Each structure stands twice: as structure tokens, then as C-alpha cells.
Amino acid sequence: MHDFAFDSAVRDWAGVVGHENIVTTASQLVAAETGTFQTGNRIPAIVRPASREEVQECMRIANRWMVPVYPISSGRNWGYGSRVPASNGCVLLDLGRMNRILDFSESLGYVTLEPGVTQAQLQEFLAAQNSNLWMDSTGASPHCSLVGNTAERGFGHTPYGDHFANSCNLEVVLPQGEVIETGFGRYPGAHASPVYRWGVGPTLDGLFSQSNYGVITRMTVWLMPAPEYFQAYFFKCAAEEGLPDLIDALRPLRMNGTLRSSSHIANDYKVLSALQQYPWKQTAGATPLVGPLMQQFRRELRIGSWNGSGALYGTRGQVKEARRLLRLALKGKATDLQFLDDGKIALASRFAGVYERLTGWNLRRTLAVLRPVYGLMKGIPTEHPLSSTYWRKRTPPPQQMDPDRDGCGLLWCSPVAPNEGSHAARISAIASDVLLRAGFEPAISMTVLTDRTLSCIISLAWDRAVPGEDARAAACRNELLARLAAGGYHSYRLGIGAMGAMGEDGPYQQALQSLKQSFDPNSILAPGRYITPRTTGLDVPEDTFSASSTKRIDRR
Amino acid sequence: MHDFAFDSAVRDWAGVVGHENIVTTASQLVAAETGTFQTGNRIPAIVRPASREEVQECMRIANRWMVPVYPISSGRNWGYGSRVPASNGCVLLDLGRMNRILDFSESLGYVTLEPGVTQAQLQEFLAAQNSNLWMDSTGASPHCSLVGNTAERGFGHTPYGDHFANSCNLEVVLPQGEVIETGFGRYPGAHASPVYRWGVGPTLDGLFSQSNYGVITRMTVWLMPAPEYFQAYFFKCAAEEGLPDLIDALRPLRMNGTLRSSSHIANDYKVLSALQQYPWKQTAGATPLVGPLMQQFRRELRIGSWNGSGALYGTRGQVKEARRLLRLALKGKATDLQFLDDGKIALASRFAGVYERLTGWNLRRTLAVLRPVYGLMKGIPTEHPLSSTYWRKRTPPPQQMDPDRDGCGLLWCSPVAPNEGSHAARISAIASDVLLRAGFEPAISMTVLTDRTLSCIISLAWDRAVPGEDARAAACRNELLARLAAGGYHSYRLGIGAMGAMGEDGPYQQALQSLKQSFDPNSILAPGRYITPRTTGLDVPEDTFSASSTKRIDRR
């Protein structure tokens, strides 16, 4: 690559998006290069197109000058890479200005979005429409992009929690600038485009999730009608070895449709890190947090080894029956099964003291963490879970949290397993072993994502200000991925430093590479994102930590 | 193409599958070339591999000698092409011998199948396992392939009715002989392969449905746990213009999860053709059936203009609540709402006369058609709906029905629409207009396939023995597709003579063609199936009727 090419590309991009939408200021580029873990990847510029047509033109220019680009929607892919490209030297294609809500149907329950639309924006839109529809929200932040999360196949906590399964009708700018619309979207005036996933002929949506085959510039997201009645449930299990029984008790209710949404089971570390920061004083600065002290926290804060939550959606009659079945299923396996609805939670927060004397349940302390979780199950986005990224920091989370800026170390590892207790126990054991030995607290949640699958999220949190911690965390994550894979557990999603976990060269990787060649012969779009180049010999999980092994470009 | 190449390919294939699994007998080939509508496409040979390895070898040989092959599973794609390839001169790759059930989990509710496994075979397997799982069955025939139907994105009548949405973990032989496994299947020992659809990285399953990009040699199909209680419902609407209200009344119940499966609403013609053959005597041989005579049938047989069915699945409590909500929703919109369970149907069939006096409902006559429908909603396959393909024949359906052999004319047209009454009415109006003007009875069903979509099936049935009818039917189907498309309604599935409905050359078609080029540079696999060749200038919907426009190969 030559600076001439880069400069020419920037000039041409500026002609399309305007100079004011090209960022080359060093401080802003450094900020964009800073995620929640270390990478060596530099960003020479940021380009901010405002429309699909501008994206098309930007892609043509990228091909003309052979300058790779990397699209982001809101760039809040925390724990997996934030805004940082998967390889060095990519210009960021920031789609945040494309934030129109293009279509909406109250009766059919959908909304069609551009990639810049955030969770908060959709929530406000629905409120403004007096809509009876609920969105599904991730716990990440109100400012996360819905399209971005869905393209990454993220999940939330309502019956529409499997985001990718509840989307369709993509508009995709292919790497060389052509536009395709998936499903029936390619037929002008086709009524079923926003409602029917498959269209006719091969279904292409899946190709553009977790890939670098195209830039999604439009997506329809389905929304659920608000139920007549909503009730959340919470339960605990004191014994660490009680997890498998919980999972196995919930499975039949999920599979028979009684539970229409995920149950979410978090371990003690996960709950503690949602309630407070690392207890530096009590531990006298020692890490990790283990033993009697951890037991003391559990006791004092009434945290179980496992802490479950979920919700029931339906008519009063449907919820009542589901409640009966849930009580029956969890009997002898969980304790403190509590059902909360809007009325009860309002009452309880007003009379938390009385409530505690009556039920033995300390609502005051847990309401702080409980209320955002309760809201998430109604699809209401929240900043709250973000505070746990400050777990190991020595200063409290600021009013405006920004884990990238604030040096919060965070890596997520997200293995998927069959919805059976034995698998949950095995993953938990592997994660606890690997993380504790490396000096980190294994904060784990098990989400019953679909009838048949558990999505396990393992958080690795540290303070990036501590010298050496970045490298130790990365090594720990790599060991965790390897141990899980050896045990038969693979992640549903990968961070930018972990794309090597996609696998060895073989027919599957070759098929992915052939598709890449077909869509993007110049490999100009998000190189290294999920589709790793053929036989590089690079140990990709580690390459972000050995900057010398990647072609470094620094034009500043 | 040269006969030398073809002979060499046959010789090489025989070396792989054995001479006994190569069919070149003229009578058998002619039988395979005969579907339920006219095509000019000839089949020079049939090759019957027994394993994935043999399929791989067969594909390599096809490429070596440049002889195109066309895979079928059970070949019962009636109304869309039966066993007949989408283009002339393809050797049939008959996967019927690959009929192993490879994996099964009672607790996670899945079965992993080869393409030759039929609905009846799976049903027997589940019975032999004393399984508490229900399969989902199409109405086509117990001898249909599950993999074949799922790859075509067919549907059934239980909560798992959207077959493709309830499958994953494909093993695919690519056109040049490599094998890939989709989702997590590519990782040896990955536990989540049969339970989690998406895997990691781009999701490829959709590519291999309704396409010619690979031969599916394995698929996991999810099975539902039998509910504690099952109750079917049936209702009617006398007025033809009552359809929109029915659809709009059912939608909220489908969208809020009260109805977990499709509701199926059939018009009078559809029901009549399930009950009996064309009334040649009463019409004195005139077609189509219209006016006072049709009204008389409706009256006598107590058929509504629209006739609904569906089922409730759950605990007794859940079903009771669903029943309450369904009654409420259909009040004033439907009549004769009846709920049937196993006990009631057994009783009713024993005391049909009494039942009729009590309820005014003639069970005796309708039980014949009702029982198979009732069974289908429990996933039990049936031959019964096949009898309607004999609608216009002058002789009754034989004991062993075979629409291909028996000259039953059948074309299906299957537009998808948003789940709103106005769309249902518009499609019904278009179909009735086009078919009646062409002299055919518009047998129509509207299936509430998903929360948001109607799948409308329009059957065009005729007697192939009547000279000129084949051509008239084809022209009628083409007009129907064109009229529907002009109205914004496109089919979820296409027959082999209708692939031109995939659309004009444009970026989407070009993307499909590029993918084809990438997977199958020699265009050796099922040429013309969904992915139509670039700029042929052919009017593909009609090409099967103008044999001269296709390269004809007849080696016999």
C-alpha cells in the first residue's frame, strides 16, 4: 500500500460524504483504536456515509484504491472488539449517521431500520407511536445498534431474544458496490418482504451475519405485541453443584412452550460484579476473589451459587398456569422463587423493609440490580450491566460510562451447549478452573437461549491500567477457548482477536474463502473478520498481541 | 455432449454404486420423466448411491465427464415437478437408498436423517423407541422424504410446521465432491451441532435450501415433545367475503403465542376435492364447477365458503385458556366452532348419528376428511390428501395412488402474503378469477404459517388424459404467477417449469449466479433449479413447453 492510494481514497471519499464526515484527527483515531483489550490494529481514517448510495460509492472507492474498510454500526461491540477492526490498517466505515426508521407496522409487529438506529432510539420511536409493541434489547447499552447486534447474532431476554431469528429483509451493499435485497425484498412491491424470512430460492441472510461479505444497510426486526400480563420470576440455588438440576428442570417448560423466553442463570461472581466493584479493601488488594470472603459476600448479599431470572408473558390465565408449572418444576431444586409484576415491584420498592421482614428477601440491595434485569425482560434497554465492566477498576464508574475510554478490561467468551445440565456443569467447571488459575473471577451466566441450547457467557474483567494484565487476560481467553473447544464447546460469536477459533484450513474454511473471493475479490471489506485468509500460518488468536506478525500501517 | 462422455460416466458411476444401482431401462426412465404436468425434460439414466462417500464420487465423475446430475430424495415433489429435473438431459441422482437415521435425542428432541428417510419411516422409528416426541408431517404422503421437503422449505401443521426453521446441522456434498458440515457440525465432537442453527461465522444452511449449490446428505430435524393435551378446532364461514375477518381475528392469537401452530383455512373447492371427485354426472361433463350446483354442494355437505382448522397444544390448563381466547376471537366471524380431542373423536365416530342430531354437524361425511387433518395436526402422515389430485379423473383413485403414473394433472402455486385479511382476500380474488376463466376450479388454502405470514396454496388440478389440458393448465399457472407477482405476491417455492419467476437479471440474480460459479464452475448440479443461467433470453416459465428451446438429449 502506498500513501498515494490512501490519500486518493480519502479525497474521493470526501467527495462523497463531505470533508466534515472524514475523521483523520489523531486523538479520534486513537480513541477508535482503543477497545476493552489490547490489539495492534491501527485505523488510518474514519468515513461516515449517510446513505446506502454513499456506502456503495465508498465501497467502489475502496476497491479503486485498494484501501480496506471496516464497517461499524454503533461500535459498541464491547468485549468482542468495540470499534477496532479485525485487522490492521482498515479505514472505519462508521454507519452511525444512517439512523432512519424506514418502515413500521403495528399490526404485523415489525420495524425496518438502518444500522445507526440505537436501542434507545427505537424505544423512543415506539413510545412516540403509542405502540403496543415491545422491542427486544440486549444488556449492553441503550446506545447499541440493533442492526449491528443482530448481524452479530446477539441476544436479549424477551421471547424475541434470538435476534437473528427475528429479523429479515436485509439490504446489503456488496464489497464491489452492488446492492442486493434478501428474501422477497428483491421484488419491487413484494408485500411479504418484511414478514417472511426465506423468500424464494436460496436464502442469503445467514451469509451476511458474522461475516465480511457485505455491508448491511437495512434490516427488518420483528417486535412482539405487549402481553396482557407480564410477570418476572427469580430464584436461587445455594449449592454450586445444583446447576444441572436447574437446567434440566427448566428444559421441558421451554421445549413445550410454557416458557417463551430465556431463563438466565448467573453465578455468584456475575451477580456480585453487577452489585459492586471488586472488594479491594476486604481483600487487601489480593486477587482473585475466592474462599471464605466470597462465601461471606454470598451470605451477606443473599446471593446463591446460581441465581435465576426469567419472565412469563401472556394473558393472566396463561401466566397463572405457567407459574404453577414453574413452581412444580423448580420444587426442591431452587429456593426463593419469587414472582414480580409491575404492581408488586412498585410496592416492594416503597416498602422494602417490610417486604424483607415478611419474605426474608432483602429487596433494597437487590432492587438496584433487579430493576434493570426486570426491564430487560420487557425489552427496555439499560446502562446498568455496563457498570460491571468497571469491576476491577479502583475508581467508581463515571456518570457517562465508556469502557473503551476508561481502561476497563473486558473479554467475553460465549460457548454454546445443548440445553442439558451436564453440559452447563462442564462449561462452568472449565471456565472456573481456567479463570481462577489465571487470577480472574469467573463471572458466568447460562442463558436458555432456545428450546435446545444454552448460551454461556463468561466475562473476563480486568483493569487495563495494571501493567501486564492485558497480556495475561488475552492468554487466559485463548486458553479458555482452547479448553472449551477441546471439550466440544464452541463460541457463538468471536472477538476480533479470536478469529482463529473459526478453525483450521479444511473444506469448510475453503468454502468460506471461495465465497469471499466471489463477493470481494480484492478482500477490501473487513479483512480477517470471521473469514480468515487462506493458510496464513498465523496463529490468529494471538496475532493481535504480536504486532510484528501483521502488516502495520501507520499513516499518522 | 457426446455419448462417449455419457457412457464413460455411466461406466464410472457403476464402478462406484454397482451396476444394479444404475437404471437405464427405457420404461423406468420414462416413468421418472413423468410428473403431474408436461415437461420436455429427458432423463438419460438414474444413479442410486448408498452413502455420502458414493455421492462425493458420483459428483467427481459428473464433473470429469461433464454430465449434469439432478438429486432427488423420494422424488415425490408432486405439483412442483415430481422426479423430473429442472432441465433436459440430467442424470437422476436418486438418494432413496440413503435412508439411515443417524442420531436421536429424546431429551433434546431431534433426529438426524439421511435424505432417503420418509415420513412413515420416522414415524415407525419414533414408535419403536416409545418416544414421546412428535414429528411434523406434510400432507403429501407417508412416503415423502423429510430432508427433501425441508430443503424445499415445505410446511406441516404442528408448532414445528415451518420445516426449514426447525432444522440444522446439514452435511452437504458440494458439486465438485468436497463435503462441508454447517453450523457447529464442522468441529469434530461439537456438542451443539444438532441443536444450534447458526454456528459461528456466516450461516450457510439457507444456501442449500431451494438451490443447486450442493447435495444435502444429512440434516437434523427437531421434534416437539408431545403435549399433555391436544385439541383440534374446526370452524366455518358461510360468506366468501368473511375471509379477511377470520385472518385478522386469528392474527393476534398467533402473534401472542396462544396459537402455537398454523391455522389452515380452505375454501369450498378445496374441501370438496378432499371429499370427492369432480361431479361429472351432476355437471353433465361441463367444467368448471360453478354457480347453483356449487352452492348445492356447499349446502348438502355443510361446507363453508371458508373452512378453518387448527389445534391447541399444552397442558389442560393452557388449552382451556387458548380455547377461551379462540372462542372470543372468532365470535361473530366464524360459525360451527368445534373442539375435538382423541376421546371426542372416537366417541363421535361411533355415534355420528346422535352427534349430528345434537350438534347439527354431519360428522359421518366429514369424518372421512377430518380424521387425516386431525392426524396431521399431531404430525401423523397420511395418504388422504393425495386423493384430491384425482379430482378431475373419470376413474376413482386406486388403492395405491400415484399421481405421476395415473395422469393426474397438478400444479401448485404458493404465494406468500403478510398475515392480514386484506391480502388473503386479494390473493383469493386473483386466483379465482384466473382459474375460473381458464376453466379450472380454484382450490385454495390459506395457512397462517408464521406469526406474520400467510402461505396460500392454490391447486390447479386437471386430467392429463384430456388433450390440450396440459398446455391450458400451464398457461393458466403462468398467468396466475404473473398476476400474483404484479399484485406483489410471490411464491415461497417454485415448480420446475416456473423457475423464471425467480426474476429478471439484476444484482440479486447475478449474486446467485456468482455463487453458482463459485460452488459449481461446470454447472453440473441440477442446472436450472432456482438459480437460472445468466441472460439466456429464455422465458423460463414456458421453456418446459417449448422443448425446442432447450438442448435436448435423448440417448435411448
Short mmCIF file of C-alpha atoms in Angstrom, two decimals, chain A residues 199-510:
data_model
loop_
_atom_site.label_atom_id
_atom_site.label_comp_id
_atom_site.label_asym_id
_atom_site.label_seq_id
_atom_site.Cartn_x
_atom_site.Cartn_y
_atom_site.Cartn_z
CA GLY A 199 -38.06 -15.62 0.16
CA VAL A 200 -37.70 -17.96 -2.81
CA GLY A 201 -34.54 -19.70 -3.96
CA PRO A 202 -31.51 -19.92 -1.70
CA THR A 203 -31.81 -17.86 1.48
CA LEU A 204 -28.89 -15.49 1.79
CA ASP A 205 -29.49 -13.69 5.11
CA GLY A 206 -27.18 -16.01 7.01
CA LEU A 207 -24.27 -15.15 4.71
CA PHE A 208 -24.26 -11.56 5.93
CA SER A 209 -24.31 -12.30 9.64
CA GLN A 210 -20.91 -12.70 11.29
CA SER A 211 -19.08 -12.23 8.05
CA ASN A 212 -17.30 -9.81 5.77
CA TYR A 213 -19.34 -10.48 2.65
CA GLY A 214 -21.33 -7.26 2.64
CA VAL A 215 -22.41 -4.14 4.49
CA ILE A 216 -25.92 -4.41 5.87
CA THR A 217 -27.64 -1.09 5.26
CA ARG A 218 -31.20 -2.08 6.15
CA MET A 219 -32.87 -4.78 8.22
CA THR A 220 -36.37 -5.59 9.34
CA VAL A 221 -36.62 -6.50 13.00
CA TRP A 222 -39.73 -8.15 14.40
CA LEU A 223 -41.36 -6.79 17.52
CA MET A 224 -43.61 -8.64 19.95
CA PRO A 225 -47.04 -7.43 20.96
CA ALA A 226 -47.01 -6.44 24.62
CA PRO A 227 -48.65 -9.22 26.58
CA GLU A 228 -51.82 -8.63 28.56
CA TYR A 229 -49.81 -9.55 31.63
CA PHE A 230 -46.12 -9.77 32.44
CA GLN A 231 -44.55 -11.41 35.44
CA ALA A 232 -40.86 -11.91 36.12
CA TYR A 233 -39.51 -14.75 38.19
CA PHE A 234 -36.35 -15.00 40.23
CA PHE A 235 -34.87 -17.97 42.02
CA LYS A 236 -31.66 -19.14 43.63
CA CYS A 237 -29.68 -22.24 44.30
CA ALA A 238 -27.22 -22.24 47.18
CA ALA A 239 -25.21 -25.25 46.07
CA GLU A 240 -22.76 -24.86 43.23
CA GLU A 241 -23.50 -28.41 42.13
CA GLY A 242 -27.20 -27.59 41.84
CA LEU A 243 -26.84 -26.09 38.35
CA PRO A 244 -27.53 -29.22 36.28
CA ASP A 245 -30.81 -29.88 38.06
CA LEU A 246 -31.95 -26.33 37.41
CA ILE A 247 -31.22 -26.59 33.70
CA ASP A 248 -32.87 -29.98 33.40
CA ALA A 249 -35.93 -28.76 35.30
CA LEU A 250 -36.40 -25.76 33.02
CA ARG A 251 -35.83 -27.58 29.71
CA PRO A 252 -39.24 -29.29 29.44
CA LEU A 253 -41.01 -25.99 30.13
CA ARG A 254 -39.00 -24.25 27.45
CA MET A 255 -39.50 -27.05 24.95
CA ASN A 256 -43.25 -27.25 25.48
CA GLY A 257 -43.73 -23.52 25.08
CA THR A 258 -44.64 -22.73 28.69
CA LEU A 259 -41.54 -20.57 28.94
CA ARG A 260 -41.50 -18.39 25.84
CA SER A 261 -38.29 -16.57 26.66
CA SER A 262 -34.85 -17.29 28.01
CA SER A 263 -34.17 -18.20 31.57
CA HIS A 264 -30.96 -16.60 32.66
CA ILE A 265 -28.86 -18.22 35.39
CA ALA A 266 -25.92 -16.26 36.75
CA ASN A 267 -23.28 -17.41 39.15
CA ASP A 268 -22.24 -15.59 42.32
CA TYR A 269 -19.42 -13.69 40.67
CA LYS A 270 -21.71 -12.42 37.93
CA VAL A 271 -24.24 -11.13 40.44
CA LEU A 272 -21.61 -9.61 42.70
CA SER A 273 -20.00 -7.75 39.81
CA ALA A 274 -23.42 -6.33 38.94
CA LEU A 275 -23.89 -5.14 42.53
CA GLN A 276 -20.50 -3.63 43.25
CA GLN A 277 -16.87 -3.31 42.23
CA TYR A 278 -14.06 -5.59 43.33
CA PRO A 279 -13.71 -5.52 47.15
CA TRP A 280 -10.19 -4.15 47.16
CA LYS A 281 -10.35 -3.20 50.83
CA GLN A 282 -11.60 -6.53 52.16
CA THR A 283 -9.10 -8.46 50.02
CA ALA A 284 -6.28 -6.09 50.90
CA GLY A 285 -5.57 -5.84 47.19
CA ALA A 286 -5.22 -9.58 46.56
CA THR A 287 -6.80 -11.21 43.52
CA PRO A 288 -8.70 -13.30 42.62
CA LEU A 289 -11.64 -13.17 44.99
CA VAL A 290 -12.12 -16.63 46.48
CA GLY A 291 -12.72 -18.69 49.58
CA PRO A 292 -14.28 -17.53 52.82
CA LEU A 293 -14.54 -13.93 51.66
CA MET A 294 -16.60 -14.89 48.64
CA GLN A 295 -18.79 -17.05 50.89
CA GLN A 296 -19.25 -14.08 53.17
CA PHE A 297 -20.47 -11.95 50.24
CA ARG A 298 -22.87 -14.66 49.23
CA ARG A 299 -24.26 -14.81 52.75
CA GLU A 300 -24.45 -11.09 53.33
CA LEU A 301 -25.93 -10.21 49.96
CA ARG A 302 -28.10 -13.33 49.87
CA ILE A 303 -26.56 -14.39 46.57
CA GLY A 304 -26.90 -18.00 45.51
CA SER A 305 -24.20 -20.01 43.83
CA TRP A 306 -26.68 -19.76 40.96
CA ASN A 307 -29.25 -17.02 40.54
CA GLY A 308 -32.02 -17.41 38.02
CA SER A 309 -34.33 -14.97 36.32
CA GLY A 310 -36.84 -15.05 33.54
CA ALA A 311 -40.34 -13.94 32.74
CA LEU A 312 -43.81 -15.11 31.87
CA TYR A 313 -45.77 -13.45 29.09
CA GLY A 314 -49.44 -13.91 28.29
CA THR A 315 -52.92 -13.44 29.49
CA ARG A 316 -53.46 -13.60 33.26
CA GLY A 317 -54.70 -17.14 32.77
CA GLN A 318 -51.67 -18.20 30.73
CA VAL A 319 -49.25 -16.66 33.21
CA LYS A 320 -51.04 -18.28 36.13
CA GLU A 321 -50.72 -21.71 34.53
CA ALA A 322 -47.07 -21.10 33.66
CA ARG A 323 -46.42 -20.05 37.26
CA ARG A 324 -47.94 -23.28 38.51
CA LEU A 325 -45.79 -25.33 36.15
CA LEU A 326 -42.64 -23.40 37.01
CA ARG A 327 -43.21 -23.84 40.75
CA LEU A 328 -43.68 -27.54 40.21
CA ALA A 329 -40.57 -27.87 38.06
CA LEU A 330 -38.24 -25.97 40.39
CA LYS A 331 -39.50 -27.60 43.59
CA GLY A 332 -36.59 -28.98 45.55
CA LYS A 333 -34.12 -27.61 43.00
CA ALA A 334 -34.32 -23.88 43.59
CA THR A 335 -35.07 -21.72 46.59
CA ASP A 336 -36.53 -18.24 46.99
CA LEU A 337 -38.70 -18.49 43.88
CA GLN A 338 -40.28 -15.04 43.62
CA PHE A 339 -42.72 -13.64 41.12
CA LEU A 340 -42.78 -9.95 40.48
CA ASP A 341 -45.02 -7.78 38.37
CA ASP A 342 -45.25 -4.04 37.87
CA GLY A 343 -47.55 -3.58 40.84
CA LYS A 344 -45.52 -5.70 43.21
CA ILE A 345 -42.19 -4.17 42.26
CA ALA A 346 -43.53 -0.66 42.81
CA LEU A 347 -44.92 -1.67 46.16
CA ALA A 348 -41.83 -3.57 47.16
CA SER A 349 -39.51 -0.71 46.38
CA ARG A 350 -41.64 1.58 48.54
CA PHE A 351 -41.86 -0.85 51.42
CA ALA A 352 -38.62 -2.78 51.01
CA GLY A 353 -38.08 -3.04 54.75
CA VAL A 354 -41.49 -4.51 55.44
CA TYR A 355 -41.11 -6.76 52.44
CA GLU A 356 -37.85 -8.10 53.80
CA ARG A 357 -39.38 -8.88 57.21
CA LEU A 358 -42.27 -10.70 55.52
CA THR A 359 -40.32 -12.64 52.92
CA GLY A 360 -36.80 -12.68 54.27
CA TRP A 361 -35.68 -11.25 50.94
CA ASN A 362 -33.52 -8.13 51.01
CA LEU A 363 -35.06 -6.20 48.19
CA ARG A 364 -33.38 -2.92 48.97
CA ARG A 365 -29.95 -4.06 47.89
CA THR A 366 -31.00 -6.33 45.09
CA LEU A 367 -33.58 -3.98 43.61
CA ALA A 368 -30.70 -1.96 42.24
CA VAL A 369 -29.59 -4.87 40.07
CA LEU A 370 -33.03 -6.40 39.78
CA ARG A 371 -34.84 -3.46 38.26
CA PRO A 372 -32.68 -3.27 35.10
CA VAL A 373 -32.97 -7.05 34.67
CA TYR A 374 -36.72 -6.78 35.12
CA GLY A 375 -36.80 -4.05 32.50
CA LEU A 376 -34.66 -6.04 30.07
CA MET A 377 -37.21 -8.82 30.19
CA LYS A 378 -39.69 -6.24 28.92
CA GLY A 379 -37.19 -5.18 26.27
CA ILE A 380 -36.22 -1.92 27.96
CA PRO A 381 -32.56 -1.09 27.33
CA THR A 382 -30.38 -0.17 30.28
CA GLU A 383 -26.91 1.17 31.01
CA HIS A 384 -26.70 -0.80 34.22
CA PRO A 385 -24.91 -4.01 33.22
CA LEU A 386 -22.17 -1.84 31.75
CA SER A 387 -21.08 -0.91 35.27
CA SER A 388 -19.78 -4.44 35.77
CA THR A 389 -17.05 -3.73 33.21
CA TYR A 390 -15.59 -1.47 35.92
CA TRP A 391 -15.35 -4.45 38.30
CA ARG A 392 -11.60 -4.35 38.78
CA LYS A 393 -11.15 -0.60 38.45
CA ARG A 394 -10.02 1.29 41.55
CA THR A 395 -12.34 4.21 40.85
CA PRO A 396 -16.13 4.03 40.59
CA PRO A 397 -17.88 4.02 37.21
CA PRO A 398 -18.41 7.61 35.99
CA GLN A 399 -21.80 9.06 35.19
CA GLN A 400 -21.15 8.59 31.47
CA MET A 401 -19.65 5.13 31.27
CA ASP A 402 -17.29 4.30 28.42
CA PRO A 403 -15.36 1.08 28.99
CA ASP A 404 -13.09 1.71 25.99
CA ARG A 405 -12.03 5.14 27.18
CA ASP A 406 -11.85 4.21 30.85
CA GLY A 407 -9.44 1.29 30.51
CA CYS A 408 -11.92 -1.36 31.52
CA GLY A 409 -10.52 -4.72 30.53
CA LEU A 410 -13.23 -6.99 29.17
CA LEU A 411 -13.19 -10.14 27.08
CA TRP A 412 -16.26 -12.24 26.51
CA CYS A 413 -16.24 -15.88 25.70
CA SER A 414 -19.57 -17.34 24.65
CA PRO A 415 -19.72 -21.11 24.22
CA VAL A 416 -22.96 -22.75 23.15
CA ALA A 417 -24.08 -26.08 24.56
CA PRO A 418 -27.09 -28.36 24.35
CA ASN A 419 -29.74 -27.39 26.88
CA GLU A 420 -28.78 -30.09 29.37
CA GLY A 421 -27.48 -29.73 32.89
CA SER A 422 -24.41 -31.87 32.41
CA HIS A 423 -23.09 -29.54 29.72
CA ALA A 424 -23.74 -26.46 31.84
CA ALA A 425 -21.77 -28.01 34.69
CA ARG A 426 -18.88 -28.94 32.45
CA ILE A 427 -18.57 -25.48 30.94
CA SER A 428 -18.80 -23.86 34.35
CA ALA A 429 -16.05 -26.15 35.65
CA ILE A 430 -13.75 -25.40 32.73
CA ALA A 431 -14.33 -21.65 32.99
CA SER A 432 -13.81 -21.57 36.75
CA ASP A 433 -10.65 -23.60 36.53
CA VAL A 434 -9.07 -21.57 33.72
CA LEU A 435 -10.01 -18.15 35.04
CA LEU A 436 -9.21 -18.70 38.70
CA ARG A 437 -5.84 -20.22 37.90
CA ALA A 438 -5.09 -17.14 35.81
CA GLY A 439 -6.15 -14.87 38.67
CA PHE A 440 -9.53 -13.70 37.33
CA GLU A 441 -13.01 -14.14 38.73
CA PRO A 442 -15.15 -16.43 36.56
CA ALA A 443 -18.34 -14.41 36.10
CA ILE A 444 -20.64 -16.81 34.28
CA SER A 445 -24.20 -16.74 33.02
CA MET A 446 -26.13 -19.54 31.37
CA THR A 447 -28.95 -18.40 29.14
CA VAL A 448 -31.51 -20.90 27.90
CA LEU A 449 -31.39 -19.16 24.53
CA THR A 450 -33.60 -21.52 22.54
CA ASP A 451 -35.56 -24.64 23.36
CA ARG A 452 -32.46 -26.71 22.80
CA THR A 453 -29.47 -24.50 23.53
CA LEU A 454 -27.64 -22.84 26.35
CA SER A 455 -25.64 -19.77 25.57
CA CYS A 456 -22.98 -19.40 28.22
CA ILE A 457 -21.36 -16.03 28.65
CA ILE A 458 -18.08 -15.96 30.51
CA SER A 459 -16.78 -12.48 31.37
CA LEU A 460 -13.15 -11.85 31.90
CA ALA A 461 -12.76 -8.44 33.51
CA TRP A 462 -9.60 -6.64 34.50
CA ASP A 463 -8.06 -3.23 34.89
CA ARG A 464 -6.13 -2.29 31.77
CA ALA A 465 -4.13 0.20 33.82
CA VAL A 466 -2.34 -2.65 35.58
CA PRO A 467 0.82 -3.46 33.61
CA GLY A 468 0.85 -6.97 32.16
CA GLU A 469 -2.85 -7.60 32.76
CA ASP A 470 -3.82 -7.14 29.09
CA ALA A 471 -1.47 -9.91 28.05
CA ARG A 472 -2.48 -12.19 30.94
CA ALA A 473 -6.14 -11.72 30.11
CA ALA A 474 -5.57 -12.46 26.43
CA ALA A 475 -3.62 -15.60 27.25
CA CYS A 476 -6.35 -16.66 29.64
CA ARG A 477 -9.04 -16.13 26.99
CA ASN A 478 -7.02 -18.14 24.49
CA GLU A 479 -6.61 -20.98 26.95
CA LEU A 480 -10.31 -20.84 27.76
CA LEU A 481 -11.31 -21.03 24.07
CA ALA A 482 -8.93 -23.93 23.54
CA ARG A 483 -10.09 -25.85 26.62
CA LEU A 484 -13.74 -25.32 25.73
CA ALA A 485 -13.17 -26.39 22.12
CA ALA A 486 -11.35 -29.50 23.29
CA GLY A 487 -14.39 -30.25 25.42
CA GLY A 488 -16.69 -29.86 22.41
CA TYR A 489 -17.94 -26.33 23.18
CA HIS A 490 -17.60 -23.60 20.58
CA SER A 491 -18.50 -19.94 20.79
CA TYR A 492 -21.49 -18.48 19.05
CA ARG A 493 -19.53 -15.27 18.42
CA LEU A 494 -15.90 -14.27 18.31
CA GLY A 495 -13.95 -11.21 19.27
CA ILE A 496 -11.54 -9.62 16.85
CA GLY A 497 -8.50 -11.23 18.47
CA ALA A 498 -10.05 -14.69 18.43
CA MET A 499 -10.97 -15.29 14.81
CA GLY A 500 -8.51 -18.17 14.70
CA ALA A 501 -11.13 -20.12 16.63
CA MET A 502 -13.05 -20.33 13.34
CA GLY A 503 -10.90 -23.34 12.65
CA GLU A 504 -8.17 -24.90 10.62
CA ASP A 505 -7.97 -24.91 6.86
CA GLY A 506 -10.36 -27.51 5.54
CA PRO A 507 -13.32 -27.80 3.19
CA TYR A 508 -15.48 -25.51 5.32
CA GLN A 509 -12.91 -22.75 5.60
CA GLN A 510 -12.19 -23.17 1.91
#
